Amino acid sequence: SIQCEMVMLTGSFQVAILNIIACVGWSAANAIVGAQLLNAVNDEVPGYAGILIITFCTLFVTFCGYKFVHMYEYWSWIPTCIVFIIVLGVFAHSGDFINIPMGAGVSEMGACLSFGSTVYGFATGWTSYAADYTVYQPKTQSRRLVFFSAWLGLIIPLLFTQFLGIAIMSATEMGDGVNNKYAEGYRASVNGGLIAAVLEPLGGFGKFCLVILALSIIANNCPNIYSVGLTLQVLSRATQRVPRFIWTFLASCVSLAIGIPGYDHFETVLENFMSLIAYWLAIYSGIALVDHFVFRRGFDGYRPEDYDNPAKLPMGIAASIAFVFGIVGVVVGMSQSWWTGPIAKHAGDPASGGGDIGFELGFAFSSAVYCALRPIELRMIGR
């Protein structure tokens, strides 16, 4: 019910559409990684075949309903965690880590800000549909326990995989950076080829580990595809009449249509997509957090019984205007290959594209404007 109020708060249509795009886009990006891993196991498995395998397996799990999805997610992390620990151990034993020196200056600052935007987009992708998977918690459950369970479940694997990925990627710079197995593996199958190069000493067992990692993408994609149906039901009363499994199937088809053509352009697609996710979720989070802490003063300010009654929910005028101002903040602060905002140019070396502070400014603009306009909306409209 809190999630529904938040969606109504920020204008249900645009937020629901953006969330649908995020879910489908993440599914496509994740499926590409799984396909790369399968291609690294056997280069006769083309990219589109790997994407089909991941997508149809995800569709099967989500077709079984929430309880099955929850059970699958509850256990599937264990073999994945074991494989990542094996990857860490094998790579650490190889001694191929390269401590690339970090420079200092405007150019490096811009690069760090841009990379931070990408990481934020990856980490915050869970924000818009987290409530879909906490709604079955008992009413008496500790709020702090729910919060810290979700937070720790995100931050620990995020930091672990990010640092492991950085360490392994550094090995591609060995020697001349061209004639080594890590660079060759990356050129052949991108992420899949790079991890295959790490696990090469393990022979057949290493390939088995790659298959486990490829299948772990299913657990990544289940929340995305399952939540598409829930989000479409929030979109309008007309979409509520369509059975949820149809939306799940259609979302999977769209994910395939994005993933297969994007397989050969993964890096560009992923970097731009993750940054865009960071932008809109920063705007959404700014509005939602201000409303939660400033105006509702915590969870006691919500009325769950009104979640499906538009006449008692916020009209979203203040939030919609704040969202527009958040977009302005993103535009002036973003740094992409196709656009660099005027403020972003001063956050780094202009010759290198500046520094991306779009999500910071999007959050700041939207939260500040909403904080100013929401009291006016409450006085004039009363809800």
Coordinates of C-alpha atoms in Angstrom, one line a residue:
S1 CA 0.0 0.0 0.0
I2 CA 2.9 2.4 0.7
Q3 CA 4.3 1.6 -2.7
C4 CA 0.9 2.5 -4.3
E5 CA 0.7 5.7 -2.4
M6 CA 4.2 6.6 -3.5
V7 CA 3.3 5.9 -7.1
M8 CA 0.2 8.0 -6.9
L9 CA 2.2 10.7 -5.2
T10 CA 4.6 11.2 -8.1
G11 CA 2.1 10.8 -10.8
S12 CA 1.2 7.2 -11.4
F13 CA 1.4 7.1 -15.2
Q14 CA 5.0 8.4 -15.7
V15 CA 6.5 6.6 -12.8
A16 CA 4.8 3.3 -13.8
I17 CA 6.1 3.7 -17.4
L18 CA 9.6 4.4 -16.2
N19 CA 9.6 1.4 -13.9
I20 CA 8.4 -0.8 -16.7
I21 CA 11.2 0.4 -18.9
A22 CA 13.7 -0.2 -16.0
C23 CA 12.5 -3.7 -15.4
V24 CA 12.5 -4.7 -19.0
G25 CA 15.8 -3.0 -19.7
W26 CA 17.5 -4.6 -16.7
S27 CA 16.3 -8.0 -17.8
A28 CA 17.8 -7.5 -21.3
A29 CA 21.1 -6.3 -19.9
N30 CA 21.3 -9.2 -17.4
A31 CA 20.4 -11.8 -20.1
I32 CA 23.3 -10.5 -22.3
V33 CA 25.7 -11.2 -19.4
G34 CA 24.3 -14.7 -19.1
A35 CA 24.7 -15.2 -22.8
Q36 CA 28.3 -14.1 -22.7
L37 CA 29.0 -16.6 -20.0
L38 CA 27.5 -19.4 -22.0
N39 CA 29.4 -18.3 -25.1
A40 CA 32.6 -18.5 -23.1
V41 CA 31.8 -22.1 -22.2
N42 CA 31.1 -23.1 -25.8
D43 CA 31.7 -20.5 -28.5
E44 CA 29.3 -22.4 -30.7
V45 CA 26.5 -21.1 -28.5
P46 CA 25.6 -17.8 -30.2
G47 CA 24.5 -14.8 -28.2
Y48 CA 20.9 -15.0 -29.2
A49 CA 20.7 -18.6 -28.0
G50 CA 22.0 -17.8 -24.6
I51 CA 19.6 -14.9 -24.2
L52 CA 16.7 -17.2 -25.2
I53 CA 17.8 -19.7 -22.6
I54 CA 18.0 -17.1 -19.8
T55 CA 14.7 -15.4 -20.8
F56 CA 12.6 -18.6 -21.0
C57 CA 14.0 -20.0 -17.8
T58 CA 13.1 -16.7 -16.1
L59 CA 9.6 -16.8 -17.6
F60 CA 9.0 -20.3 -16.3
V61 CA 9.9 -19.3 -12.7
T62 CA 7.8 -16.2 -12.7
F63 CA 4.8 -18.1 -14.2
C64 CA 4.8 -20.2 -11.0
G65 CA 3.9 -17.2 -8.9
Y66 CA 5.2 -15.2 -6.0
K67 CA 5.8 -18.1 -3.5
F68 CA 7.9 -20.0 -6.1
V69 CA 9.8 -16.9 -7.0
H70 CA 10.5 -16.2 -3.3
M71 CA 11.6 -19.8 -2.7
Y72 CA 13.9 -19.7 -5.8
E73 CA 15.5 -16.4 -4.7
Y74 CA 15.8 -17.8 -1.1
W75 CA 18.1 -20.7 -2.3
S76 CA 19.7 -19.7 -5.6
W77 CA 22.2 -17.3 -4.1
I78 CA 24.1 -20.1 -2.4
P79 CA 25.8 -21.7 -5.5
T80 CA 26.4 -18.3 -7.0
C81 CA 28.2 -17.1 -3.9
I82 CA 30.3 -20.3 -3.8
V83 CA 31.4 -19.8 -7.5
F84 CA 32.3 -16.1 -6.8
I85 CA 34.5 -17.2 -3.9
I86 CA 36.1 -19.8 -6.2
V87 CA 36.8 -17.0 -8.8
L88 CA 38.3 -14.9 -6.0
G89 CA 40.5 -17.7 -4.8
V90 CA 41.7 -18.7 -8.2
F91 CA 42.5 -15.1 -9.3
A92 CA 44.2 -14.3 -6.0
H93 CA 46.4 -17.5 -6.4
S94 CA 47.3 -16.4 -9.9
G95 CA 49.0 -13.2 -8.7
D96 CA 47.8 -11.4 -11.8
F97 CA 46.2 -8.4 -10.1
I98 CA 47.6 -5.1 -11.3
N99 CA 47.6 -2.2 -8.9
I100 CA 46.9 0.5 -11.5
P101 CA 48.0 3.9 -10.0
M102 CA 45.2 6.4 -9.6
G103 CA 46.0 9.9 -10.9
A104 CA 44.7 13.1 -9.4
G105 CA 43.2 16.2 -11.0
V106 CA 40.1 17.4 -12.8
S107 CA 40.1 14.6 -15.3
E108 CA 40.2 11.9 -12.7
M109 CA 37.6 13.6 -10.6
G110 CA 35.2 13.6 -13.6
A111 CA 35.9 10.0 -14.3
C112 CA 35.2 9.1 -10.6
L113 CA 31.9 11.0 -10.7
S114 CA 30.8 9.4 -13.9
F115 CA 31.7 5.9 -12.6
G116 CA 29.8 6.7 -9.4
S117 CA 26.7 7.6 -11.3
T118 CA 26.9 4.2 -13.1
V119 CA 27.3 2.3 -9.8
Y120 CA 24.5 4.2 -8.2
G121 CA 22.2 3.3 -11.1
F122 CA 23.1 -0.4 -10.5
A123 CA 22.6 -0.2 -6.8
T124 CA 19.4 1.8 -6.7
G125 CA 17.6 -0.2 -9.4
W126 CA 15.8 -2.1 -6.6
T127 CA 14.1 1.1 -5.3
S128 CA 11.0 1.3 -7.4
Y129 CA 9.8 -2.2 -6.8
A130 CA 11.2 -3.2 -3.4
A131 CA 7.8 -3.1 -1.8
D132 CA 6.6 -5.9 -4.1
Y133 CA 8.8 -8.3 -2.1
T134 CA 8.2 -7.0 1.4
V135 CA 4.5 -6.8 1.3
Y136 CA 4.1 -10.3 2.8
Q137 CA 6.0 -9.4 5.9
P138 CA 3.9 -9.7 9.1
K139 CA 2.4 -6.4 10.3
T140 CA 4.3 -6.8 13.6
Q141 CA 7.7 -7.3 11.9
S142 CA 10.4 -4.9 13.0
R143 CA 10.8 -2.0 10.5
R144 CA 14.5 -1.8 11.3
L145 CA 14.9 -5.5 10.6
V146 CA 13.2 -5.2 7.2
F147 CA 15.3 -2.2 6.3
F148 CA 18.6 -3.6 7.4
S149 CA 17.9 -7.0 5.8
A150 CA 17.2 -5.3 2.5
W151 CA 20.2 -2.9 2.8
L152 CA 22.7 -5.6 3.8
G153 CA 21.4 -7.9 1.2
L154 CA 22.2 -5.3 -1.4
I155 CA 25.4 -3.6 -0.1
I156 CA 27.4 -6.7 0.7
P157 CA 27.1 -8.4 -2.7
L158 CA 27.4 -5.1 -4.5
L159 CA 30.7 -4.2 -2.8
F160 CA 32.1 -7.7 -3.2
T161 CA 31.3 -8.1 -6.9
Q162 CA 32.3 -4.5 -7.7
F163 CA 35.7 -4.9 -6.1
L164 CA 36.2 -8.4 -7.6
G165 CA 35.3 -7.1 -11.1
I166 CA 37.7 -4.2 -10.8
A167 CA 40.5 -6.5 -9.6
I168 CA 40.0 -9.0 -12.5
M169 CA 39.6 -6.3 -15.1
S170 CA 43.0 -4.8 -14.0
A171 CA 44.6 -8.0 -15.3
T172 CA 43.7 -7.1 -18.9
E173 CA 46.5 -4.4 -18.5
M174 CA 49.2 -7.0 -18.0
G175 CA 52.3 -6.5 -20.2
D176 CA 51.2 -4.5 -23.3
G177 CA 47.5 -5.1 -22.4
V178 CA 46.9 -7.0 -25.6
N179 CA 48.7 -10.4 -25.6
N180 CA 47.4 -11.9 -22.4
K181 CA 44.6 -14.4 -21.8
Y182 CA 42.4 -11.9 -19.8
A183 CA 42.4 -9.3 -22.6
E184 CA 41.8 -12.0 -25.2
G185 CA 39.0 -13.5 -23.2
Y186 CA 37.4 -10.1 -22.8
R187 CA 37.6 -9.4 -26.5
A188 CA 36.1 -12.8 -27.3
S189 CA 33.1 -12.8 -24.9
V190 CA 33.4 -9.7 -22.8
N191 CA 32.5 -10.5 -19.2
G192 CA 32.0 -14.2 -19.8
G193 CA 35.4 -14.5 -21.6
L194 CA 37.1 -12.6 -18.8
I195 CA 35.8 -14.9 -16.0
A196 CA 36.5 -17.9 -18.2
A197 CA 40.2 -16.7 -18.4
V198 CA 40.3 -16.6 -14.6
L199 CA 38.8 -20.1 -14.3
E200 CA 40.9 -21.6 -17.1
P201 CA 43.2 -23.5 -14.7
L202 CA 40.2 -25.5 -13.3
G203 CA 39.5 -27.1 -16.7
G204 CA 36.0 -28.7 -16.9
F205 CA 35.1 -27.6 -13.4
G206 CA 35.8 -24.0 -14.4
K207 CA 33.3 -24.4 -17.3
F208 CA 30.8 -25.8 -14.9
C209 CA 31.2 -22.8 -12.7
L210 CA 30.6 -20.5 -15.7
V211 CA 27.3 -22.4 -16.4
I212 CA 26.3 -21.8 -12.7
L213 CA 27.0 -18.1 -13.1
A214 CA 25.1 -17.9 -16.3
L215 CA 22.0 -19.6 -14.7
S216 CA 22.3 -17.2 -11.7
I217 CA 21.0 -14.5 -14.1
I218 CA 17.6 -16.1 -13.8
A219 CA 17.5 -15.1 -10.1
N220 CA 18.5 -11.5 -11.1
N221 CA 15.8 -11.3 -13.7
C222 CA 12.8 -12.9 -11.8
P223 CA 12.1 -9.7 -9.7
N224 CA 12.3 -7.6 -12.8
I225 CA 9.9 -9.7 -14.9
Y226 CA 7.5 -10.5 -12.1
S227 CA 7.2 -6.8 -11.1
V228 CA 6.3 -5.7 -14.6
G229 CA 2.9 -7.3 -14.2
L230 CA 2.4 -5.6 -10.8
T231 CA 3.5 -2.2 -12.2
L232 CA 1.2 -2.5 -15.2
Q233 CA -1.7 -3.1 -12.7
V234 CA -0.8 0.2 -11.0
L235 CA -0.8 1.9 -14.4
S236 CA -4.6 2.0 -14.8
R237 CA -7.7 0.1 -14.0
A238 CA -7.9 -1.1 -17.6
T239 CA -4.6 -2.9 -17.3
Q240 CA -5.7 -4.5 -14.1
R241 CA -8.2 -6.5 -16.1
V242 CA -5.5 -8.2 -18.1
P243 CA -4.2 -11.4 -16.4
R244 CA -0.8 -10.8 -15.0
F245 CA 0.9 -13.8 -16.8
I246 CA 0.1 -12.1 -20.1
W247 CA 2.0 -9.0 -19.1
T248 CA 4.9 -11.2 -17.9
F249 CA 5.0 -12.9 -21.2
L250 CA 4.9 -9.7 -23.2
A251 CA 7.6 -8.2 -21.0
S252 CA 9.8 -11.2 -21.7
C253 CA 9.2 -10.8 -25.5
V254 CA 10.2 -7.1 -25.3
S255 CA 13.3 -8.0 -23.3
L256 CA 14.3 -10.4 -26.0
A257 CA 13.8 -7.8 -28.6
I258 CA 16.2 -5.5 -26.8
G259 CA 18.7 -8.0 -25.6
I260 CA 19.4 -9.8 -28.9
P261 CA 20.3 -6.7 -30.9
G262 CA 22.2 -5.3 -27.9
Y263 CA 24.4 -8.3 -27.5
D264 CA 27.1 -6.9 -29.7
H265 CA 27.0 -3.4 -28.1
F266 CA 26.8 -4.4 -24.5
E267 CA 29.2 -2.0 -22.9
T268 CA 27.7 1.1 -24.5
V269 CA 24.1 0.0 -23.9
L270 CA 24.8 -0.9 -20.3
E271 CA 26.7 2.2 -19.4
N272 CA 24.1 4.5 -20.8
F273 CA 21.2 2.5 -19.5
M274 CA 22.5 2.3 -15.9
S275 CA 23.1 6.1 -15.9
L276 CA 19.6 6.8 -17.1
I277 CA 18.2 4.5 -14.3
A278 CA 20.2 6.5 -11.8
Y279 CA 18.7 9.7 -13.0
W280 CA 15.1 8.9 -12.8
L281 CA 15.3 6.9 -9.6
A282 CA 17.3 9.8 -7.9
I283 CA 14.4 12.1 -8.8
Y284 CA 11.8 9.6 -7.5
S285 CA 13.8 8.9 -4.3
G286 CA 14.1 12.6 -3.6
I287 CA 10.4 13.1 -3.7
A288 CA 9.5 9.9 -1.9
L289 CA 12.0 10.5 1.0
V290 CA 10.9 14.1 1.6
D291 CA 7.3 13.0 1.7
H292 CA 8.0 10.1 4.0
F293 CA 10.2 11.9 6.5
V294 CA 9.0 15.5 6.3
F295 CA 5.3 15.3 5.6
R296 CA 4.2 11.9 6.7
R297 CA 6.8 11.7 9.5
G298 CA 7.3 8.0 9.1
F299 CA 5.1 5.0 8.4
D300 CA 2.3 6.1 10.8
G301 CA 1.4 8.8 8.3
Y302 CA 0.1 6.3 5.7
R303 CA -3.5 5.0 5.5
P304 CA -3.3 1.5 3.9
E305 CA -7.1 1.3 3.6
D306 CA -7.0 4.2 1.1
Y307 CA -4.4 2.8 -1.3
D308 CA -6.9 2.0 -4.0
N309 CA -9.1 5.1 -3.6
P310 CA -7.8 7.9 -5.8
A311 CA -10.1 10.4 -4.1
K312 CA -8.2 10.1 -0.9
L313 CA -4.7 9.9 -2.4
P314 CA -2.5 12.9 -3.2
M315 CA -3.2 14.4 -6.6
G316 CA 0.5 14.5 -7.4
I317 CA 0.6 18.1 -8.6
A318 CA 3.5 19.1 -6.4
A319 CA 5.3 15.9 -7.1
S320 CA 4.8 16.2 -10.8
I321 CA 6.2 19.7 -10.9
A322 CA 9.1 18.6 -8.6
F323 CA 9.8 15.7 -11.0
V324 CA 10.1 18.2 -13.9
F325 CA 12.6 20.2 -11.9
G326 CA 14.4 17.0 -11.2
I327 CA 14.7 16.4 -14.9
V328 CA 16.2 19.9 -15.2
G329 CA 18.8 19.1 -12.6
V330 CA 19.7 15.9 -14.5
V331 CA 20.0 17.7 -17.8
V332 CA 22.4 20.4 -16.5
G333 CA 24.4 17.8 -14.5
M334 CA 24.6 14.7 -16.8
S335 CA 27.6 13.7 -18.8
Q336 CA 26.9 11.3 -21.6
S337 CA 28.4 10.7 -25.0
W338 CA 25.4 12.4 -26.5
W339 CA 25.0 15.3 -24.0
T340 CA 27.1 17.1 -21.4
G341 CA 25.3 19.6 -19.2
P342 CA 26.7 23.0 -18.4
I343 CA 27.3 22.1 -14.8
A344 CA 28.8 18.7 -15.6
K345 CA 31.4 20.4 -17.8
H346 CA 32.8 22.1 -14.6
A347 CA 32.8 18.9 -12.6
G348 CA 35.7 17.4 -14.7
D349 CA 37.9 18.0 -17.7
P350 CA 35.6 19.4 -20.4
A351 CA 37.8 17.7 -23.0
S352 CA 37.0 14.3 -21.4
G353 CA 33.3 14.9 -21.1
G354 CA 33.3 16.6 -17.6
G355 CA 31.9 14.7 -14.6
D356 CA 28.5 13.2 -14.2
I357 CA 26.6 14.7 -11.3
G358 CA 23.2 14.3 -12.9
F359 CA 21.7 12.0 -10.2
E360 CA 22.9 14.3 -7.4
L361 CA 21.4 17.4 -8.9
G362 CA 18.2 15.4 -9.9
F363 CA 17.8 14.4 -6.3
A364 CA 18.5 17.9 -4.9
F365 CA 16.3 19.7 -7.3
S366 CA 13.3 17.4 -7.0
S367 CA 13.5 17.1 -3.2
A368 CA 13.9 20.9 -2.7
V369 CA 11.0 21.8 -5.0
Y370 CA 8.7 19.2 -3.5
C371 CA 9.5 20.4 0.0
A372 CA 8.4 23.9 -1.1
L373 CA 5.3 23.0 -3.1
R374 CA 3.8 20.1 -1.1
P375 CA 2.6 22.4 1.8
I376 CA 0.8 24.6 -0.8
E377 CA -0.9 21.6 -2.3
L378 CA -2.0 20.4 1.1
R379 CA -3.5 23.8 2.0
M380 CA -5.3 24.2 -1.4
I381 CA -6.5 20.7 -2.0
G382 CA -6.4 19.1 1.5
R383 CA -4.7 15.8 0.4

